Coordinates of C-alpha atoms in Angstrom, one line a residue:
M21 CA 15.1 223.4 150.1
Q22 CA 17.4 226.3 150.5
F23 CA 16.2 229.7 149.3
Y24 CA 18.7 232.5 148.3
P25 CA 16.9 235.8 148.0
S26 CA 19.9 237.5 146.5
V27 CA 19.8 235.3 143.4
N28 CA 16.1 235.4 142.8
T29 CA 15.8 239.1 141.8
S30 CA 15.7 237.9 138.2
F31 CA 12.1 236.8 138.8
F32 CA 11.2 240.5 138.5
N33 CA 13.2 241.3 135.4
I34 CA 12.3 244.9 134.6
N35 CA 12.8 244.3 130.9
E36 CA 10.5 241.2 130.8
H37 CA 7.0 242.6 131.4
P38 CA 7.2 246.3 132.5
L39 CA 4.0 248.0 133.5
V40 CA 3.4 251.5 132.0
S41 CA 1.1 254.0 133.7
N42 CA 0.8 257.7 134.4
T43 CA 0.2 257.3 138.1
V44 CA 1.2 255.0 141.0
D45 CA -2.5 254.0 141.5
G46 CA -2.5 252.9 137.8
V47 CA 0.5 250.6 138.4
L48 CA -1.1 249.1 141.6
E49 CA -4.4 248.5 139.7
K50 CA -2.6 246.6 137.0
L51 CA -0.7 244.6 139.6
G52 CA -3.9 243.7 141.3
G53 CA -5.2 242.0 138.1
D54 CA -1.9 240.2 137.4
D55 CA -1.3 236.7 138.6
I56 CA 2.4 237.1 139.7
L57 CA 2.6 233.5 140.9
E58 CA 1.6 232.2 137.5
R59 CA 4.0 234.5 135.8
L60 CA 7.0 233.3 138.0
K61 CA 6.4 229.6 137.3
R62 CA 9.5 228.1 135.8
P63 CA 8.8 225.0 133.7
N64 CA 12.2 223.5 134.2
S65 CA 12.5 224.2 137.9
K66 CA 12.6 221.5 140.6
W67 CA 10.6 223.6 143.0
N68 CA 7.5 225.8 143.0
I69 CA 6.7 229.1 144.6
D70 CA 4.1 228.7 147.4
S71 CA 3.6 232.4 148.4
I72 CA 5.1 235.8 148.2
Y73 CA 5.2 237.9 151.4
E74 CA 7.0 240.9 150.0
Y75 CA 8.4 242.4 146.8
V76 CA 9.9 245.7 145.7
L77 CA 8.8 247.7 142.7
L78 CA 11.5 249.3 140.5
T79 CA 10.2 252.4 138.8
T80 CA 11.8 254.0 135.8
P81 CA 10.7 257.4 134.5
L82 CA 10.1 257.3 130.8
E83 CA 10.9 259.9 128.2
E84 CA 8.0 262.3 127.9
I85 CA 8.9 263.2 124.3
P86 CA 6.1 261.8 122.0
I87 CA 7.0 258.9 119.7
G88 CA 7.5 260.1 116.2
A89 CA 10.0 263.0 116.1
S90 CA 12.1 263.1 113.0
I91 CA 15.8 262.3 113.5
K92 CA 19.0 261.6 111.5
L93 CA 20.2 258.1 112.2
P94 CA 23.9 257.1 112.4
D95 CA 25.4 255.0 109.6
F96 CA 25.8 251.9 111.7
I97 CA 22.0 251.7 112.2
K98 CA 21.2 252.5 108.6
K99 CA 23.6 249.8 107.3
S100 CA 22.3 247.2 109.7
K101 CA 20.5 244.3 107.9
G102 CA 18.4 243.5 110.9
I103 CA 16.9 247.0 111.3
L104 CA 14.5 248.8 109.0
S105 CA 15.6 252.4 109.3
L106 CA 13.3 255.4 108.8
E107 CA 14.6 258.9 109.2
N108 CA 13.5 262.5 108.3
I109 CA 9.8 261.6 108.5
P110 CA 7.7 264.7 108.4
N111 CA 5.0 265.8 110.9
N112 CA 6.1 263.4 113.7
M113 CA 4.6 260.4 111.7
C114 CA 7.4 257.9 112.4
L115 CA 5.3 255.4 114.3
W116 CA 2.6 255.4 111.5
Y117 CA 5.3 254.8 108.8
C118 CA 6.6 251.8 110.9
L119 CA 3.1 250.5 111.3
A120 CA 2.5 250.8 107.6
R121 CA 5.7 249.0 106.8
H122 CA 4.9 246.3 109.3
K123 CA 1.5 245.6 107.8
L124 CA 2.7 245.8 104.2
S125 CA 6.2 244.4 104.2
D126 CA 6.4 244.3 100.4
L127 CA 5.4 248.0 100.0
R128 CA 8.1 250.2 98.6
L129 CA 9.6 252.7 101.0
D130 CA 8.8 255.6 98.8
R131 CA 5.1 254.7 98.9
L132 CA 4.8 254.5 102.7
A133 CA 3.6 258.0 103.1
T134 CA 0.2 257.3 101.6
K135 CA -0.4 254.1 103.6
A136 CA 0.8 255.8 106.8
K137 CA -1.7 258.7 106.3
E138 CA -4.5 256.1 105.7
L139 CA -3.7 254.3 109.0
F140 CA -3.5 257.7 110.8
K141 CA -6.9 258.7 109.5
S142 CA -8.4 255.3 110.3
Y143 CA -7.4 255.8 114.0
Y144 CA -7.9 259.5 114.5
T145 CA -10.6 260.1 111.9
F146 CA -8.8 263.2 110.6
K147 CA -5.8 263.9 108.4
P148 CA -2.4 264.6 109.8
D149 CA -1.0 268.1 109.8
Q150 CA 1.9 270.1 111.1
S151 CA 0.3 270.5 114.5
Y152 CA 0.5 266.8 115.2
C153 CA 3.0 266.1 118.1
G154 CA 3.4 262.3 117.8
V155 CA 2.0 259.3 119.7
E156 CA 2.1 259.3 123.5
M157 CA 3.1 256.1 125.2
Q158 CA -0.3 255.8 126.8
E159 CA -2.0 255.7 123.4
L160 CA -0.4 252.5 122.4
D161 CA -3.0 250.3 124.2
T162 CA -5.8 251.7 122.0
I163 CA -3.7 251.6 118.9
E164 CA -3.0 247.9 119.5
N165 CA -6.7 247.2 119.8
H166 CA -7.5 249.1 116.7
F167 CA -5.0 247.5 114.4
D168 CA -4.7 244.0 116.1
V169 CA -1.0 244.2 116.6
N170 CA 1.4 243.9 119.7
I171 CA 3.7 246.9 120.0
N172 CA 6.9 246.5 122.0
V173 CA 9.0 249.7 122.5
Y174 CA 12.7 249.8 122.9
R175 CA 15.1 252.7 123.2
F176 CA 18.7 252.6 122.0
N177 CA 20.9 254.1 124.8
G178 CA 24.1 254.1 122.8
T179 CA 25.2 250.5 123.5
K180 CA 22.0 248.4 123.5
A181 CA 18.3 248.5 123.0
V182 CA 16.5 248.7 126.4
M183 CA 12.8 247.7 126.6
E184 CA 10.5 250.5 127.8
R185 CA 7.2 248.9 127.0
H186 CA 6.1 245.3 126.7
S187 CA 2.7 244.6 125.1
K188 CA 0.1 242.9 127.4
K189 CA -1.6 241.6 124.3
T190 CA -1.2 238.1 122.9
L191 CA -1.9 238.8 119.3
E192 CA -0.2 237.0 116.4
S193 CA 1.4 240.1 114.9
T194 CA 4.1 242.0 116.8
L195 CA 5.8 245.3 115.9
S196 CA 9.1 245.9 117.7
L197 CA 9.7 249.7 117.7
N198 CA 13.3 250.8 118.4
I199 CA 13.6 254.6 119.3
Y200 CA 16.9 256.2 118.7
T201 CA 17.8 259.1 120.9
D202 CA 20.7 261.4 120.5
V203 CA 21.9 264.7 122.0
D204 CA 19.4 266.7 120.0
N205 CA 16.5 264.9 121.7
K206 CA 18.0 265.7 125.1
L207 CA 18.3 269.4 124.2
Q208 CA 14.7 269.2 122.9
K209 CA 13.6 267.7 126.2
C210 CA 15.2 270.6 128.1
S211 CA 13.2 273.1 126.0
N212 CA 10.0 271.1 126.4
E213 CA 10.3 270.8 130.1
R214 CA 10.9 274.6 130.4
R215 CA 7.8 275.2 128.2
A216 CA 5.8 273.0 130.5
R217 CA 7.0 275.0 133.5
D218 CA 5.7 278.2 131.8
T219 CA 2.2 276.9 131.6
N220 CA 1.9 274.5 134.6
P221 CA 3.1 275.5 138.1
N222 CA 3.4 271.7 139.0
H223 CA 6.4 271.5 136.5
K224 CA 8.4 274.3 138.2
L225 CA 10.9 271.9 139.8
R226 CA 11.4 269.8 136.6
G227 CA 11.7 273.0 134.5
D228 CA 14.4 274.5 136.8
M229 CA 16.2 271.1 136.9
M230 CA 16.2 270.8 133.1
K231 CA 17.5 274.4 132.8
L232 CA 20.4 273.4 135.0
I233 CA 21.0 270.2 133.0
G234 CA 21.0 272.2 129.8
N235 CA 23.3 274.9 130.9
A236 CA 25.8 272.8 132.9
P237 CA 27.4 270.4 130.3
Y238 CA 29.3 273.0 128.2
G239 CA 31.2 274.2 131.2
K240 CA 31.9 270.7 132.3
Y241 CA 33.1 269.6 128.9
I242 CA 35.9 272.1 128.8
M243 CA 37.2 271.2 132.2
N244 CA 41.0 271.7 132.4
F245 CA 42.5 268.4 133.6
L246 CA 45.9 270.0 133.9
K247 CA 44.7 271.8 137.1
H248 CA 43.9 268.5 138.8
E249 CA 46.1 267.5 141.7
T250 CA 46.9 264.4 143.7
V251 CA 47.0 264.7 147.5
K252 CA 49.1 262.2 149.5
I253 CA 49.7 261.9 153.3
V254 CA 53.2 260.7 154.1
G255 CA 55.4 260.2 157.1
Q256 CA 58.9 261.5 158.0
D257 CA 60.6 258.5 156.4
T258 CA 59.4 259.3 152.9
Y259 CA 59.6 263.1 153.2
N260 CA 62.8 263.6 151.2
K261 CA 61.7 261.2 148.5
N262 CA 58.5 263.1 147.9
V263 CA 60.0 266.5 147.9
R264 CA 62.4 265.5 145.1
R265 CA 59.6 264.2 142.8
N266 CA 59.4 266.1 139.5
N267 CA 55.6 266.7 139.9
Y268 CA 55.9 268.1 143.4
L269 CA 53.8 271.2 144.0
G270 CA 53.9 271.8 147.7
H271 CA 53.3 270.3 151.1
Q272 CA 51.8 271.2 154.5
D273 CA 52.9 270.0 158.0
L274 CA 50.3 268.0 159.9
V275 CA 50.3 266.9 163.5
E276 CA 51.7 263.5 162.4
G277 CA 53.1 263.5 158.9
Y278 CA 52.8 265.8 155.9
E279 CA 50.2 266.5 153.3
F280 CA 51.8 266.6 149.8
R281 CA 50.3 268.0 146.6
F282 CA 51.4 266.6 143.2
S283 CA 50.4 267.4 139.7
K284 CA 48.9 264.6 137.7
T285 CA 51.5 262.6 135.7
S286 CA 48.9 261.6 133.2
F287 CA 45.1 261.9 132.6
K288 CA 42.5 260.6 130.3
Q289 CA 40.7 263.1 128.1
S290 CA 37.3 261.5 128.5
L291 CA 35.1 264.5 127.9
P292 CA 33.8 265.7 124.5
L293 CA 35.9 268.9 124.5
H294 CA 34.7 269.9 121.1
I295 CA 31.1 270.4 122.4
G296 CA 32.2 272.9 124.9
F297 CA 34.1 275.0 122.4
Q298 CA 31.3 274.7 119.8
V299 CA 28.7 276.1 122.2
Y300 CA 30.7 279.2 122.8
Q301 CA 31.8 279.7 119.2
L302 CA 28.3 279.1 117.7
A303 CA 26.8 281.5 120.3
K304 CA 29.2 284.2 119.1
L305 CA 28.5 283.3 115.5
R306 CA 24.8 283.7 116.1
M307 CA 25.4 287.2 117.6
L308 CA 27.3 288.2 114.5
Q309 CA 24.6 286.9 112.3
F310 CA 22.0 288.8 114.2
Y311 CA 24.0 292.0 113.7
Y312 CA 25.1 291.7 110.1
D313 CA 22.3 289.6 108.6
F314 CA 19.4 291.2 110.5
I315 CA 19.9 294.5 112.3
D316 CA 22.5 296.0 109.9
Y317 CA 20.5 294.8 106.9
Y318 CA 17.0 296.1 107.8
V319 CA 17.9 299.2 109.8
D320 CA 20.0 302.1 108.6
R321 CA 23.2 302.7 110.6
S322 CA 22.1 306.2 111.4
D323 CA 19.1 304.8 113.3
F324 CA 20.8 302.4 115.7
Q325 CA 23.9 302.2 117.9
Y326 CA 25.2 299.1 119.5
C327 CA 26.1 299.7 123.2
I328 CA 27.0 296.2 124.5
M329 CA 27.4 292.8 122.9
D330 CA 28.1 289.7 125.0
T331 CA 28.3 286.0 124.2
D332 CA 24.6 285.6 124.0
S333 CA 23.1 289.1 124.3
A334 CA 23.2 292.6 122.8
Y335 CA 22.0 296.0 124.0
F336 CA 21.5 298.7 121.3
A337 CA 19.9 302.1 121.0
I338 CA 17.4 303.0 118.2
S339 CA 16.0 306.3 117.1
G340 CA 12.4 305.2 117.2
D341 CA 9.9 303.8 119.7
S342 CA 10.2 300.2 118.4
L343 CA 12.4 298.3 116.1
Q344 CA 9.8 298.2 113.4
D345 CA 9.7 302.0 113.4
V346 CA 13.3 302.2 112.2
V347 CA 13.2 299.5 109.6
K348 CA 14.0 300.7 106.1
P349 CA 10.6 301.4 104.3
H350 CA 11.3 299.3 101.2
L351 CA 12.3 296.3 103.4
L352 CA 9.3 296.5 105.8
D353 CA 7.3 293.7 104.2
E354 CA 10.4 291.4 104.1
F355 CA 11.1 292.3 107.7
Q356 CA 7.6 291.2 108.8
Q357 CA 8.2 287.8 107.1
Q358 CA 11.7 287.2 108.4
K359 CA 11.5 288.4 112.0
K360 CA 9.9 285.2 113.2
Y361 CA 13.2 283.4 112.4
W362 CA 15.0 285.8 114.8
F363 CA 12.5 286.7 117.5
G364 CA 10.0 283.8 117.2
R365 CA 6.3 284.1 116.4
D366 CA 4.1 286.7 118.0
D367 CA 0.8 286.0 116.3
T368 CA -0.7 284.4 119.4
P369 CA 0.3 284.4 123.1
A370 CA 0.8 280.6 123.0
N371 CA 3.2 280.7 120.0
K372 CA 5.1 283.6 121.6
L373 CA 5.5 281.7 124.9
Y374 CA 6.5 278.5 123.0
D375 CA 9.1 280.1 120.9
S376 CA 10.6 281.9 123.9
R377 CA 12.2 278.6 124.8
T378 CA 13.5 277.8 121.3
P379 CA 17.3 277.8 121.2
G380 CA 18.8 280.4 118.7
L381 CA 15.8 282.8 118.9
F382 CA 16.2 286.2 120.6
K383 CA 13.8 287.6 123.2
L384 CA 13.4 291.0 124.8
E385 CA 15.2 291.1 128.1
Y386 CA 15.0 294.8 128.9
E387 CA 14.0 298.1 127.2
G388 CA 14.3 301.6 128.6
D389 CA 15.5 305.1 127.8
C390 CA 19.0 305.0 129.3
I391 CA 22.1 302.9 129.4
I392 CA 25.7 303.7 130.5
S393 CA 28.0 301.0 129.2
L394 CA 31.6 301.6 130.4
A395 CA 33.2 298.2 129.6
S396 CA 32.5 294.5 129.6
K397 CA 30.3 293.5 132.6
M398 CA 30.1 297.1 133.6
H399 CA 26.9 298.9 132.6
Y400 CA 23.9 300.6 134.2
C401 CA 20.3 300.9 133.0
N402 CA 18.3 301.5 136.2
E403 CA 18.5 300.6 139.9
K404 CA 17.4 297.0 139.2
K405 CA 19.2 296.4 135.9
F406 CA 22.9 296.9 136.2
S407 CA 26.2 295.0 136.1
S408 CA 29.2 295.8 138.3
K409 CA 31.8 293.0 138.0
G410 CA 34.1 292.7 141.0
I411 CA 31.9 294.8 143.3
S412 CA 29.7 293.3 146.0
K413 CA 26.2 294.7 145.5
N414 CA 25.2 294.0 149.1
Q415 CA 28.1 295.8 150.7
N416 CA 28.3 298.9 148.4
E417 CA 25.9 301.5 147.2
I418 CA 25.9 301.4 143.4
T419 CA 24.1 304.4 141.8
K420 CA 23.7 305.9 138.4
Q421 CA 25.8 308.9 139.5
K422 CA 28.9 306.8 140.0
Y423 CA 28.6 305.5 136.4
L424 CA 28.2 309.1 135.2
N425 CA 31.3 310.1 137.2
A426 CA 33.3 307.3 135.5
L427 CA 32.0 308.4 132.1
S428 CA 33.2 312.0 132.9
G429 CA 36.7 310.7 133.7
N430 CA 36.7 310.1 137.4
G431 CA 38.4 306.7 137.7
G432 CA 39.4 306.9 141.3
Q433 CA 36.1 305.6 142.9
E434 CA 36.8 303.0 145.6
F435 CA 34.6 300.1 146.8
I436 CA 35.1 297.7 149.7
N437 CA 34.5 294.0 149.6
N438 CA 34.5 292.0 152.8
G439 CA 34.5 288.2 153.1
F440 CA 36.0 285.0 154.5
R441 CA 38.9 283.0 153.2
S442 CA 40.6 279.7 154.4
Y443 CA 44.3 280.0 154.8
H444 CA 46.6 277.4 156.4
N445 CA 43.7 275.5 157.9
Q446 CA 42.3 278.7 159.5
M447 CA 39.2 280.7 158.5
N448 CA 40.1 284.4 158.2
T449 CA 38.2 287.6 157.4
Y450 CA 39.5 290.0 154.8
S451 CA 38.6 293.5 153.6
L452 CA 39.6 294.4 150.1
T453 CA 39.5 297.9 148.6
N454 CA 38.9 298.0 144.8
T455 CA 39.2 300.9 142.4
A456 CA 36.3 300.0 140.1
I457 CA 33.6 301.6 137.8
K458 CA 36.1 303.3 135.6
L459 CA 36.2 304.1 131.9
F460 CA 39.2 301.8 131.1
N461 CA 38.4 299.1 128.5
D462 CA 41.2 296.9 127.5
K463 CA 39.2 295.2 124.7
R464 CA 38.3 298.3 122.7
L465 CA 40.0 301.4 121.5
R466 CA 38.2 304.5 123.0
V467 CA 37.8 307.7 121.0
G468 CA 35.7 310.2 123.0
Y469 CA 32.5 308.3 124.0
E470 CA 32.8 305.8 121.1
T471 CA 34.9 302.6 121.0
F472 CA 36.4 300.8 118.0
P473 CA 38.1 297.4 117.5
T474 CA 41.7 297.2 118.5
E475 CA 44.2 296.2 115.8
L476 CA 46.0 293.4 117.7

């Protein structure tokens, strides 16, 4: 008998009977009680397995978002005759609605809520409320035992349903739960991982990684393919031919041959360009909403002055010790009710920490008694909080006095930036003198110490 290891990897099909556990020890414990030889028997095979001397475990990290979050399903899923679609379920109760429908298939969909709550109370012994986060994957074993049902979990990845959990039970009734995940869930996962980092030092690496994943896509999505180039190494015999090409950009002599650079003759726009634009535009829209719908509405214009507004931040001065002190008296009660939709909740430290990672809400970055804002990316609050675009902070002494000098009209202050630059396959040092920290602002019209929009 010949044995071909390369074609026998299907014995360990990860989608056939995956083991789910929180720890590696838990996986090994489950493997110890599993008869692998019995599992791998093939009834139609002409040979049998005698022994296994080695095998490899393939591990897959599962989504840590609890099962049950409400989501809007796409039309192709809702119109499918083979799928029972449930969306916009309140209080993370999706699994319980599915279980109620599975047990009572003739029950009308508009009456599922009552039965789902009964099943929930039967298992947890208390009624569901808004604090319920959903079912954890590890709870499914006890839920299966309680309701005598096998629960197989699949997750739709955009093209097909991939199994994430296969029930170890052999009960008569089986519930196949298909979880649909879209971009909103990925963004929610970024926020949840960063919240976990705030409360658990062991999640520091994961939290920082998810911050990077959350911030990186919008820059990637608006990548300019027109700047991409093709590099080609050619010999003397094709030199003239390549110089005459209409997409020729330049070339460099090598020891043997030439390195030519060409622009792309065509490219495939494979990135969701609209997402990158929407991130920037919605961020700017949110800043305008914050100004006109909140600050300008609740605070009189004589009590505040905007100093800086960037894509996702704003610095403004107020005439009181806190924002609440300058709110219009007749709007104070309304301000107390509405501020949680702009700054998040502050009734408890836990809620305040949780909402600090919610997209769209503002948080306090800095407060003080001084700010000198000359232009975009050029402001000074104190020795630790300042911005000086184009000036190396390590090579130049940046002080408050230099910003005051610029405010008084001294625009001739010079700063030196030193560094390295590659040129013609050689590494060179350079020293560049910049005239910076000046009052000139090409985005606003200056009148004295105030600026106004330009009419362009």
